[in-house]
Short mmCIF file of C-alpha atoms in Angstrom, two decimals:
data_model
loop_
_atom_site.label_atom_id
_atom_site.label_comp_id
_atom_site.label_asym_id
_atom_site.label_seq_id
_atom_site.Cartn_x
_atom_site.Cartn_y
_atom_site.Cartn_z
CA MET A 1 -166.07 161.15 37.36
CA GLU A 2 -166.03 163.71 40.09
CA LEU A 3 -169.65 163.18 41.07
CA ASP A 4 -169.30 159.38 41.20
CA ASN A 5 -166.30 159.80 43.41
CA TYR A 6 -168.07 162.12 45.77
CA LEU A 7 -171.03 159.74 46.06
CA LYS A 8 -168.65 156.88 46.71
CA GLN A 9 -166.99 158.86 49.48
CA LEU A 10 -170.36 159.54 51.08
CA ALA A 11 -171.29 155.86 50.93
CA LEU A 12 -167.97 154.86 52.43
CA GLN A 13 -168.32 157.45 55.16
CA ALA A 14 -171.78 156.12 56.00
CA LYS A 15 -170.44 152.56 56.08
CA GLN A 16 -167.69 153.49 58.44
CA TYR A 17 -169.92 154.85 61.20
CA PRO A 18 -172.32 152.85 63.34
CA PRO A 19 -176.09 153.03 62.81
CA TYR A 20 -177.79 155.97 64.56
CA SER A 21 -174.58 158.02 64.56
CA ASP A 22 -174.66 161.62 63.33
CA GLU A 23 -171.95 160.98 60.75
CA ARG A 24 -173.84 158.11 59.18
CA ARG A 25 -177.12 159.98 59.05
CA GLN A 26 -175.47 163.04 57.59
CA ALA A 27 -173.67 161.11 54.86
CA LEU A 28 -176.78 159.15 53.91
CA SER A 29 -178.98 162.19 53.91
CA ARG A 30 -176.55 163.96 51.60
CA LEU A 31 -176.23 160.92 49.36
CA SER A 32 -179.96 160.54 48.81
CA HIS A 33 -180.44 164.27 48.53
CA ILE A 34 -178.00 164.46 45.62
CA ILE A 35 -179.19 161.31 43.89
CA GLU A 36 -182.84 162.40 44.04
CA LYS A 37 -182.23 166.01 43.16
CA LEU A 38 -180.07 165.21 40.15
CA LYS A 39 -182.38 162.34 39.20
CA LEU A 40 -179.54 159.86 38.91
CA LEU A 41 -181.89 156.89 39.09
CA LYS A 42 -184.19 156.48 36.14
CA PRO A 43 -187.33 154.44 35.48
CA LYS A 44 -187.36 151.95 32.65
CA LYS A 45 -189.75 152.11 29.75
CA GLY A 46 -193.21 150.91 30.63
CA TYR A 47 -192.85 151.43 34.35
CA ASN A 48 -195.88 152.55 36.26
CA ARG A 49 -194.96 155.89 37.79
CA GLU A 50 -196.64 155.24 41.14
CA LEU A 51 -195.09 151.84 41.54
CA TYR A 52 -191.69 153.14 40.49
CA GLU A 53 -191.75 155.84 43.15
CA GLU A 54 -192.86 153.33 45.75
CA ALA A 55 -190.06 150.98 44.74
CA LYS A 56 -187.58 153.80 45.13
CA GLN A 57 -188.88 154.53 48.60
CA ALA A 58 -188.51 150.89 49.55
CA LEU A 59 -184.99 151.01 48.14
CA TRP A 60 -184.05 154.02 50.25
CA LEU A 61 -185.39 152.43 53.40
CA TYR A 62 -183.24 149.40 52.63
CA ILE A 63 -180.11 151.38 51.78
CA TYR A 64 -180.10 153.40 54.97
CA GLU A 65 -180.12 150.25 56.99
CA HIS A 66 -177.77 148.20 54.85
CA ILE A 67 -175.22 150.58 53.42
CA GLU A 68 -172.59 148.14 54.74
CA LYS A 69 -173.43 145.87 51.84
CA TYR A 70 -172.13 148.37 49.30
CA ASN A 71 -168.90 147.12 47.79
CA PRO A 72 -167.06 149.89 45.91
CA ASP A 73 -164.88 147.36 44.07
CA LYS A 74 -167.90 145.99 42.25
CA GLY A 75 -169.08 149.27 40.77
CA THR A 76 -170.42 152.73 41.40
CA ILE A 77 -173.03 153.39 44.02
CA ILE A 78 -175.48 154.37 41.27
CA ALA A 79 -174.91 151.04 39.52
CA TRP A 80 -175.61 149.21 42.76
CA LEU A 81 -178.74 151.21 43.50
CA SER A 82 -180.03 150.78 39.93
CA TYR A 83 -179.48 147.06 40.14
CA LEU A 84 -181.44 146.80 43.38
CA LEU A 85 -184.17 149.06 42.10
CA HIS A 86 -184.80 147.29 38.81
CA LYS A 87 -184.04 143.73 39.78
CA ARG A 88 -185.50 143.65 43.23
CA TYR A 89 -187.69 146.51 44.37
CA TYR A 90 -189.73 147.32 41.27
CA PRO A 91 -190.68 143.66 40.68
CA GLU A 92 -191.39 143.28 44.38
CA VAL A 93 -193.66 146.31 44.60
CA LYS A 94 -195.44 145.15 41.47
CA ALA A 95 -196.01 141.69 42.90
CA ILE A 96 -197.34 143.14 46.16
CA GLU A 97 -199.73 145.33 44.20
CA ALA A 98 -201.04 142.31 42.30
CA LYS A 99 -201.55 140.39 45.51
CA GLU A 100 -203.29 143.30 47.19
CA ILE A 101 -205.70 143.60 44.31
CA GLU A 102 -206.55 139.95 44.74
CA ILE A 103 -207.25 140.46 48.42
CA VAL A 104 -209.42 143.47 47.79
CA LYS A 105 -211.37 141.65 45.11
CA GLU A 106 -211.92 138.75 47.45
CA ILE A 107 -213.09 140.91 50.33
CA ALA A 108 -215.28 143.03 48.07
CA LYS A 109 -216.87 139.85 46.78
CA TRP A 110 -217.52 138.60 50.30
CA LEU A 111 -219.09 141.87 51.26
CA GLY A 112 -221.03 142.15 48.03
CA ILE A 113 -219.52 145.53 47.19
CA SER A 114 -218.99 146.22 43.50
CA ILE A 115 -215.71 147.91 42.84
CA THR A 116 -213.79 149.34 39.89
CA PRO A 117 -210.02 148.90 39.47
CA SER A 118 -209.38 152.57 40.28
CA HIS A 119 -210.84 152.01 43.73
CA TYR A 120 -208.89 148.92 44.74
CA GLN A 121 -206.24 150.85 46.57
CA ILE A 122 -208.76 153.11 48.28
CA LEU A 123 -210.77 150.19 49.58
CA LEU A 124 -207.65 148.43 50.80
CA VAL A 125 -206.44 151.42 52.78
CA GLU A 126 -209.92 151.95 54.18
CA LEU A 127 -210.10 148.35 55.29
CA LYS A 128 -206.67 148.42 56.89
CA GLU A 129 -207.43 151.62 58.76
CA LEU A 130 -210.86 150.42 59.74
CA ILE A 131 -209.58 147.16 61.17
CA ALA A 132 -206.70 148.91 62.96
CA LEU A 133 -208.77 151.77 64.38
CA ASP A 134 -211.70 149.50 65.33
CA PRO A 135 -213.85 152.59 66.00
CA ASP A 136 -216.49 150.76 68.04
CA GLY A 137 -214.05 148.41 69.73
CA ILE A 138 -215.84 145.35 68.37
CA PHE A 139 -213.18 143.65 66.23
CA ARG A 140 -210.72 143.00 68.98
CA LEU A 141 -213.38 141.70 71.35
CA LYS A 142 -214.53 138.91 69.06
CA HIS A 143 -212.03 136.14 69.67
CA VAL A 144 -211.57 132.39 69.81
CA LYS A 145 -212.76 131.13 73.19
CA ASN A 146 -210.04 131.53 75.83
CA HIS A 147 -207.65 133.05 73.28
CA PRO A 148 -208.08 136.83 73.36
CA GLN A 149 -205.06 137.29 71.10
CA ALA A 150 -206.84 135.32 68.35
CA ASN A 151 -209.37 138.06 67.66
CA PHE A 152 -210.95 139.26 64.44
CA GLN A 153 -208.70 142.31 64.28
CA THR A 154 -205.43 140.41 64.67
CA LEU A 155 -206.50 137.55 62.42
CA THR A 156 -207.53 139.90 59.63
CA GLN A 157 -204.22 141.69 59.86
CA LEU A 158 -202.20 138.50 59.86
CA TYR A 159 -204.18 136.62 57.22
CA TYR A 160 -205.07 139.37 54.80
CA PHE A 161 -202.68 142.22 55.30
CA GLU A 162 -199.52 140.40 56.22
CA GLY A 163 -200.19 137.37 54.08
CA TYR A 164 -199.66 134.59 56.63
CA SER A 165 -201.33 131.28 55.94
CA TRP A 166 -203.72 129.73 58.47
CA GLU A 167 -201.06 127.10 59.19
CA GLU A 168 -198.50 129.75 60.05
CA ILE A 169 -200.93 131.68 62.23
CA SER A 170 -201.89 128.42 63.87
CA GLN A 171 -198.29 127.79 64.87
CA LYS A 172 -197.84 131.35 66.03
CA LEU A 173 -200.92 131.35 68.26
CA GLY A 174 -200.97 127.67 69.20
CA ILE A 175 -204.52 127.12 67.97
CA LYS A 176 -205.57 124.55 65.39
CA ALA A 177 -205.69 125.95 61.87
CA THR A 178 -209.14 124.52 61.19
CA THR A 179 -210.47 126.17 64.36
CA LEU A 180 -209.01 129.51 63.31
CA ASN A 181 -210.31 129.23 59.80
CA SER A 182 -213.87 128.39 60.71
CA PHE A 183 -213.90 130.97 63.51
CA TYR A 184 -212.67 133.62 61.13
CA TRP A 185 -215.32 133.03 58.49
CA ARG A 186 -218.08 132.95 61.08
CA CYS A 187 -216.75 136.31 62.30
CA PHE A 188 -216.70 137.66 58.82
CA GLN A 189 -220.39 136.76 58.42
CA HIS A 190 -221.06 138.31 61.81
CA PHE A 191 -219.42 141.60 60.87
CA LYS A 192 -220.53 141.62 57.25
CA LEU A 193 -223.29 144.13 57.75
CA LYS A 194 -221.16 146.30 59.98
CA LEU A 195 -218.28 146.31 57.51
CA GLN A 196 -220.61 147.16 54.65
CA GLN A 197 -221.94 150.09 56.66
CA TYR A 198 -218.50 151.40 57.55
CA LEU A 199 -217.20 151.13 54.02
CA THR A 200 -220.15 152.58 52.16
CA ASP A 201 -220.69 155.55 54.48
CA MET B 1 -167.51 169.88 46.70
CA ASP B 2 -171.23 170.49 46.65
CA PHE B 3 -173.20 169.31 43.69
CA ILE B 4 -176.46 170.64 44.98
CA ASP B 5 -177.57 173.23 47.48
CA LEU B 6 -177.99 171.30 50.70
CA ASN B 7 -180.30 173.97 52.00
CA SER B 8 -182.76 173.14 49.28
CA GLY B 9 -185.61 171.00 50.51
CA PHE B 10 -185.83 167.23 50.31
CA GLN B 11 -188.64 166.01 48.12
CA VAL B 12 -190.79 163.04 49.10
CA PHE B 13 -193.20 161.45 46.65
CA LEU B 14 -196.63 161.17 48.22
CA ASN B 15 -197.50 157.61 47.29
CA ARG B 16 -200.99 156.17 47.08
CA LYS B 17 -200.89 154.80 50.58
CA MET B 18 -199.99 158.18 52.00
CA ARG B 19 -202.68 159.96 50.03
CA GLU B 20 -205.30 157.37 50.95
CA ARG B 21 -204.41 157.53 54.60
CA ALA B 22 -204.74 161.31 54.55
CA ARG B 23 -208.05 161.03 52.73
CA PHE B 24 -209.24 158.49 55.27
CA PHE B 25 -208.55 160.83 58.18
CA ALA B 26 -210.08 163.75 56.33
CA SER B 27 -213.26 161.74 55.69
CA PHE B 28 -214.16 161.87 59.38
CA HIS B 29 -214.65 165.61 59.21
CA THR B 30 -217.67 167.09 57.55
CA ARG B 31 -216.68 170.74 57.57
CA GLN B 32 -214.78 171.26 54.33
CA GLN B 33 -212.18 173.54 55.84
CA LYS B 34 -211.44 171.09 58.63
CA ALA B 35 -211.29 168.14 56.24
CA ARG B 36 -208.77 169.98 54.08
CA GLN B 37 -206.68 170.89 57.12
CA VAL B 38 -206.60 167.28 58.30
CA TYR B 39 -205.78 166.12 54.77
CA LEU B 40 -202.80 168.45 54.42
CA ASN B 41 -201.57 167.83 57.96
CA SER B 42 -201.71 164.08 57.37
CA LEU B 43 -199.78 164.35 54.09
CA ALA B 44 -197.11 166.44 55.80
CA ILE B 45 -196.80 163.86 58.57
CA CYS B 46 -196.56 161.00 56.04
CA ALA B 47 -193.70 162.73 54.25
CA ALA B 48 -191.84 163.52 57.47
CA ASN B 49 -192.46 159.98 58.69
CA PHE B 50 -190.86 158.50 55.59
CA TYR B 51 -187.81 160.75 55.79
CA LEU B 52 -187.25 160.15 59.50
CA GLN B 53 -187.71 156.41 59.13
CA CYS B 54 -185.09 156.43 56.39
CA MET B 55 -182.80 158.25 58.79
CA GLN B 56 -183.44 155.49 61.32
CA PHE B 57 -185.42 157.44 63.84
CA LYS B 58 -188.23 155.53 65.51
CA THR B 59 -191.57 157.09 64.70
CA SER B 60 -194.98 156.40 66.12
CA TRP B 61 -197.88 158.17 64.49
CA GLU B 62 -200.30 156.03 66.49
CA THR B 63 -199.27 157.79 69.71
CA SER B 64 -199.33 161.29 68.23
CA ASP B 65 -202.06 163.85 68.92
CA SER B 66 -202.65 164.07 65.18
CA TYR B 67 -203.68 160.39 64.95
CA ASP B 68 -206.75 160.90 67.08
CA VAL B 69 -209.87 161.85 65.16
CA MET B 70 -211.38 163.74 68.11
CA THR B 71 -208.21 165.76 68.65
CA GLN B 72 -208.06 166.47 64.93
CA ALA B 73 -211.61 167.81 65.10
CA LEU B 74 -210.93 170.13 68.03
CA PHE B 75 -207.40 171.31 67.27
CA ASN B 76 -205.12 172.02 64.38
CA VAL B 77 -202.49 169.42 65.30
CA SER B 78 -199.88 167.97 62.97
CA ASP B 79 -197.40 166.24 65.22
CA LEU B 80 -195.40 163.06 64.80
CA ASP B 81 -194.28 161.26 67.93
CA LEU B 82 -190.65 160.17 67.97
CA PRO B 83 -190.32 157.77 70.92
CA GLY B 84 -187.45 158.74 73.17
CA ILE B 85 -187.23 162.18 71.58
CA GLY B 86 -190.60 163.91 71.66
CA LYS B 87 -193.32 165.17 69.37
CA LEU B 88 -192.18 166.91 66.23
CA GLU B 89 -194.65 169.29 64.63
CA CYS B 90 -194.83 168.60 60.88
CA ARG B 91 -196.46 171.69 59.46
CA PRO B 92 -197.77 171.77 55.89
CA VAL B 93 -197.26 174.99 53.95
CA GLN B 94 -198.51 176.00 50.52
CA PRO B 95 -196.16 176.53 47.59
CA GLY B 96 -194.70 180.00 47.72
CA GLU B 97 -195.92 180.72 51.22
CA GLN B 98 -193.50 183.06 53.01
CA ASN B 99 -194.99 183.49 56.43
CA VAL B 100 -196.85 181.11 58.66
CA ARG B 101 -198.69 181.48 61.89
CA LEU B 102 -198.84 178.54 64.25
CA PRO B 103 -201.83 177.90 66.51
CA ILE B 104 -201.47 177.67 70.28
CA GLU B 105 -202.07 173.89 70.32
CA CYS B 106 -198.69 173.18 68.82
CA GLU B 107 -196.78 174.78 71.64
CA GLU B 108 -194.17 172.68 73.41
CA ARG B 109 -193.11 170.51 70.54
CA VAL B 110 -189.56 169.23 70.35
CA GLY B 111 -189.21 171.07 67.04
CA TYR B 112 -191.09 172.39 64.04
CA LEU B 113 -190.59 170.93 60.58
CA PHE B 114 -192.14 172.71 57.62
CA ILE B 115 -193.31 170.77 54.60
CA GLU B 116 -194.49 172.21 51.33
CA ILE B 117 -197.28 170.25 49.70
CA ASP B 118 -197.68 170.89 45.97
CA ASP B 119 -201.06 171.68 44.49
CA SER B 120 -201.45 168.26 42.91
CA TYR B 121 -200.76 166.50 46.25
CA GLN B 122 -198.08 164.43 44.52
CA HIS B 123 -194.99 165.78 46.21
CA ALA B 124 -194.05 167.07 49.59
CA THR B 125 -190.86 169.02 50.10
CA LEU B 126 -189.29 169.03 53.53
CA LEU B 127 -188.12 172.63 53.69
CA GLY B 128 -186.37 172.88 57.02
CA PHE B 129 -186.96 173.18 60.72
CA VAL B 130 -186.65 175.35 63.80
CA LYS B 131 -186.34 174.30 67.43
CA GLU B 132 -188.72 176.95 68.65
CA VAL B 133 -191.25 179.09 66.94
CA PRO B 134 -193.22 182.10 68.14
CA ILE B 135 -196.82 180.97 68.57
CA GLU B 136 -199.73 182.89 67.05
CA VAL B 137 -197.54 185.45 65.35
CA GLU B 138 -196.24 185.53 61.79
CA PHE B 139 -193.09 183.52 61.29
CA ASP B 140 -190.74 183.95 58.33
CA LEU B 141 -189.99 180.67 56.55
CA ASN B 142 -186.64 182.00 55.33
CA LYS B 143 -185.34 181.53 58.85
CA LEU B 144 -185.40 177.74 58.74
CA ASN B 145 -182.42 175.50 59.50
CA ASN B 146 -181.63 172.82 56.95
CA LEU B 147 -182.49 169.15 57.33
CA GLU B 148 -179.00 168.00 58.24
CA ASN B 149 -179.27 170.18 61.30
CA LEU B 150 -182.56 168.49 62.12
CA LEU B 151 -180.82 165.10 62.06
CA LEU B 152 -178.08 166.33 64.36
CA TYR B 153 -180.55 168.00 66.70
CA LEU B 154 -182.81 164.95 67.01
CA GLY B 155 -179.81 162.65 67.34
CA GLU B 156 -178.50 164.71 70.22
CA ILE B 157 -181.80 164.51 72.11
CA GLU B 158 -182.03 160.79 71.34
CA ARG B 159 -178.64 160.17 72.93
CA LYS B 160 -179.34 162.40 75.90
CA ASN B 161 -182.57 160.56 76.69
CA GLN B 162 -181.16 157.12 76.16
CA LYS B 163 -181.06 155.34 79.46
CA PRO B 164 -178.71 152.47 79.97
CA ILE B 165 -180.52 149.21 80.40
CA LEU B 166 -180.49 148.58 84.13
CA SER B 167 -180.12 145.12 85.42
CA GLU B 168 -180.94 143.92 88.88
CA ARG B 169 -178.47 144.83 91.54
CA ILE B 170 -176.02 142.07 92.31
CA ASN B 171 -175.01 141.62 95.91
CA LEU B 172 -171.33 140.74 96.04
CA LYS B 173 -171.57 139.78 99.72
CA GLN B 174 -173.58 136.79 98.58
CA TRP B 175 -170.83 135.85 96.17
CA LEU B 176 -168.48 135.49 99.13
CA GLU B 177 -171.05 133.17 100.69
CA ASN B 178 -171.13 131.28 97.43
CA GLN B 179 -174.67 132.27 96.50
CA ILE B 180 -174.21 133.22 92.91
CA ASP B 181 -176.84 133.92 90.31
CA SER B 182 -176.65 131.40 87.49
CA GLN B 183 -176.09 134.06 84.83
CA TRP B 184 -172.68 134.68 86.37
CA LEU B 185 -170.60 131.79 85.11
CA SER B 186 -167.55 130.07 86.45
CA VAL B 187 -164.39 131.09 84.65
CA SER B 188 -164.11 127.92 82.59
CA LEU B 189 -167.72 128.03 81.49
CA TRP B 190 -167.50 131.74 80.77
CA GLU B 191 -164.40 131.18 78.70
CA GLU B 192 -166.16 128.46 76.75
CA LYS B 193 -169.11 130.74 76.02
CA LEU B 194 -166.97 133.67 75.04
CA ASN B 195 -164.75 131.80 72.63
CA THR B 196 -166.76 129.90 70.12
CA ASN B 197 -163.82 129.45 67.82
CA PRO B 198 -161.97 126.48 69.36
CA GLU B 199 -159.14 126.53 66.88
CA LEU B 200 -158.13 129.99 67.95
CA CYS B 201 -158.47 129.09 71.61
CA LEU B 202 -155.86 126.41 71.36
CA ARG B 203 -153.37 128.74 69.85
CA SER B 204 -153.73 131.58 72.25
CA ASN B 205 -152.67 131.34 75.85
CA LYS B 206 -153.30 134.94 76.56
CA LEU B 207 -156.67 134.48 78.17
CA ASN B 208 -155.46 131.60 80.27
CA GLU B 209 -152.57 133.66 81.52
CA ILE B 210 -154.87 136.34 82.75
CA ILE B 211 -157.39 134.16 84.45
CA VAL B 212 -155.27 131.47 86.03
CA ASP B 213 -156.43 131.50 89.59
CA THR B 214 -154.24 130.37 92.46
CA SER B 215 -155.92 132.00 95.40
CA THR B 216 -158.91 130.34 96.98
CA SER B 217 -160.32 133.34 98.84
CA ARG B 218 -160.77 135.03 95.52
CA ILE B 219 -164.06 134.75 93.69
CA ARG B 220 -164.17 135.21 90.00
CA ARG B 221 -167.24 135.13 87.81
CA GLY B 222 -167.98 136.13 84.28
CA LYS B 223 -170.82 136.83 81.94
CA ILE B 224 -171.20 137.50 78.26
CA VAL B 225 -172.38 141.02 77.59
CA ASP B 226 -174.36 142.04 74.56
CA LEU B 227 -174.16 145.59 73.33
CA GLY B 228 -176.54 144.88 70.49
CA ILE B 229 -176.14 145.23 66.75
CA LYS B 230 -173.41 147.79 66.96
CA MET B 231 -170.85 145.22 67.99
CA MET B 232 -171.18 143.39 64.68
CA GLU B 233 -171.94 140.14 66.49
CA ARG B 234 -168.59 140.07 68.20
CA LYS B 235 -168.82 138.91 71.76
CA LEU B 236 -167.58 140.65 74.87
CA GLY B 237 -166.99 139.07 78.23
CA MET B 238 -167.21 140.80 81.57
CA LEU B 239 -165.18 139.25 84.34
CA VAL B 240 -165.56 140.37 87.95
CA THR B 241 -163.08 139.31 90.61
CA ILE B 242 -163.64 140.03 94.28
CA GLU B 243 -161.51 139.39 97.32
CA LYS B 244 -161.52 140.52 100.93
CA ASN B 245 -159.08 143.33 101.49
CA ILE B 246 -155.94 142.11 103.25
CA GLU B 247 -155.73 145.03 105.66
CA ASN B 248 -159.41 145.49 106.37
CA GLU B 249 -161.53 142.35 106.22
CA GLN B 250 -164.72 144.42 105.95
CA GLU B 251 -163.65 145.96 102.68
CA ILE B 252 -163.67 144.20 99.35
CA ASP B 253 -161.26 144.58 96.47
CA VAL B 254 -162.98 144.50 93.12
CA LEU B 255 -161.46 143.98 89.70
CA VAL B 256 -163.66 144.49 86.63
CA GLN B 257 -162.35 143.34 83.25
CA ILE B 258 -163.75 143.40 79.76
CA HIS B 259 -162.31 140.74 77.47
CA SER B 260 -162.69 140.37 73.74
CA GLU B 261 -163.38 137.07 72.08
CA ILE B 262 -160.11 135.34 71.28
CA GLY B 263 -158.90 136.27 67.85
CA TYR B 264 -160.52 139.69 67.98
CA PHE B 265 -159.58 142.99 69.52
CA LEU B 266 -161.95 145.06 71.57
CA PRO B 267 -163.66 147.68 69.42
CA LYS B 268 -161.65 150.85 69.59
CA SER B 269 -163.05 153.45 72.02
CA LEU B 270 -165.19 150.91 73.87
CA LYS B 271 -165.59 152.54 77.26
CA LEU B 272 -165.72 150.91 80.69
CA SER B 273 -166.91 153.17 83.51
CA ILE B 274 -167.29 152.59 87.21
CA ILE B 275 -170.05 154.85 88.48
CA ASP B 276 -170.98 155.54 92.10
CA GLU B 277 -174.41 156.00 93.69
CA ALA B 278 -174.33 159.75 93.01
CA GLU B 279 -174.03 158.85 89.30
CA ASP B 280 -170.49 160.22 89.19
CA ILE B 281 -167.94 158.42 87.09
CA CYS B 282 -165.16 157.30 89.42
CA LEU B 283 -163.01 155.28 87.08
CA GLN B 284 -162.83 154.78 83.38
CA ALA B 285 -160.93 152.69 80.85
CA ILE B 286 -161.09 153.12 77.10
CA ALA B 287 -159.98 150.54 74.54
CA ARG B 288 -157.27 151.73 72.15
CA ASP B 289 -156.11 150.13 68.92
CA ALA B 290 -155.45 146.43 69.35
CA ASP B 291 -156.52 146.09 72.99
CA ASN B 292 -158.04 142.78 73.95
CA ILE B 293 -158.70 143.62 77.54
CA ILE B 294 -159.56 146.74 79.54
CA GLN B 295 -159.88 146.73 83.32
CA ARG B 296 -160.20 148.76 86.51
CA ASN B 297 -159.78 147.80 90.14
CA PHE B 298 -160.93 149.53 93.30
CA THR B 299 -161.89 148.89 96.91
CA CYS B 300 -165.42 149.01 98.29
CA GLU B 301 -166.75 149.46 101.81
CA PRO B 302 -169.75 147.53 103.14
CA GLY B 303 -173.03 149.16 102.18
CA GLU B 304 -171.59 150.77 99.09
CA ALA B 305 -173.06 150.30 95.64
CA PHE B 306 -171.61 150.89 92.22
CA LYS B 307 -172.48 150.50 88.60
CA VAL B 308 -170.32 149.08 85.84
CA GLU B 309 -171.23 150.68 82.55
CA LEU B 310 -170.01 149.59 79.16
CA ALA B 311 -170.54 151.95 76.25
CA PHE B 312 -169.78 151.88 72.57
CA GLY B 313 -171.09 154.78 70.52
CA ASP B 314 -174.71 155.17 71.52
CA ALA B 315 -175.08 151.65 72.86
CA LYS B 316 -174.81 151.20 76.60
CA ILE B 317 -175.32 148.48 79.12
CA ALA B 318 -174.89 148.56 82.86
CA GLU B 319 -174.55 146.07 85.69
CA ASN B 320 -175.33 147.17 89.23
CA PHE B 321 -173.52 145.84 92.26
CA SER B 322 -173.67 146.33 95.99
CA ILE B 323 -171.44 145.15 98.80
#
């Protein structure tokens, strides 16, 4: 097929040039432009639309960086992209969503906020932004004694948002996991009222 | 062979995270008109951010004017900071809008990208860009350049602003006095580090032929240079040989060589440049097909300094020397 051939050429062109080069960017931009415009990737039955679009975005971010991995002998570029999308990215995005809901439920429970499923995502984004922005500069100042890097802001991001375990964080920061854990939950109690205020405003 | 019109915009799905982030920023502003402006600006930035990240440009919303709630309140800003390039204005437009008028606060951006946000806030379409835009007067959106031109334009600025990584200046006089920094290895050690494939080393005598050293007044040191990901993990070795000039003892003869790992050729078009203090390129050598060494030699006077630069595509490294 003429279209398949053209897409293959674009992928090969992108492969041939180093990252950050004009030629690579141009070929990849054209490739995704055509695939998206002609809707050459399709969702499967029962897919959640939001999650499907997110999975596709994750796929594109991956492809641009790893176009080298495309092997034209194994099939068309569309076949490769479809495989990655359905076998890897959609399930991955779905799993992340499930985990995020768990986190939100847990935090909402801690804070005593009642929440409906349609608000999970909203609360999660609000929390992430709130912790990152730290509008009153209080989260980053509350830290384990003599370890300014082990502060409430960083710990929340590592533990909740990036999914590290206390053991992993312990190794990363060189502080005992039990110390981190008990410090963190004391902090959480300390900020409970403040967090409730921020989030219900 | 065009299957679609490349001048047509590129559509980005505004996912939940993007919409929530925009809503979050908007929530700081009580005036409805301002909140809506911040909401649309934020969505436009999210869409541009995704596209540019895909295209492997570094983006940093956190350092943009538009990320600051106070600045949002006072000005109509919608910029996205691209480190090493500049701030790109990401302007939202409504479906069907033909003319736009930009406020004074978005003067002096590196470029202006226009993004159509549909009425349901589900999709953003990157329409095109211009390098400069007349401020506070009507501007016709039909005059936009397509996105491929944006990539080329930003790429050009990125390369222009890319500074070679400077290393500390190495004093070659000290080499003659045998005071040599430990990162500059003896030839045998350097050779060992460069060639990790011992089987190939045994078979090839080429490297040994080049670096067999009979003279004692000659000093020869090497280091492994890393040009980053673009070299596909292949190693390069830099070898610097210095010797007092036979006719004038004050002057020093310098030979700079770039060797490939045994069993590999140097990447084609790898460029070795010798650059003087005025930043002028004095000498250059470029690897052709199947080269495994490129080199240049020259003579230096006391007090002189020079830079050895190695470049492949956009990747560059430099070593600074003085006599």
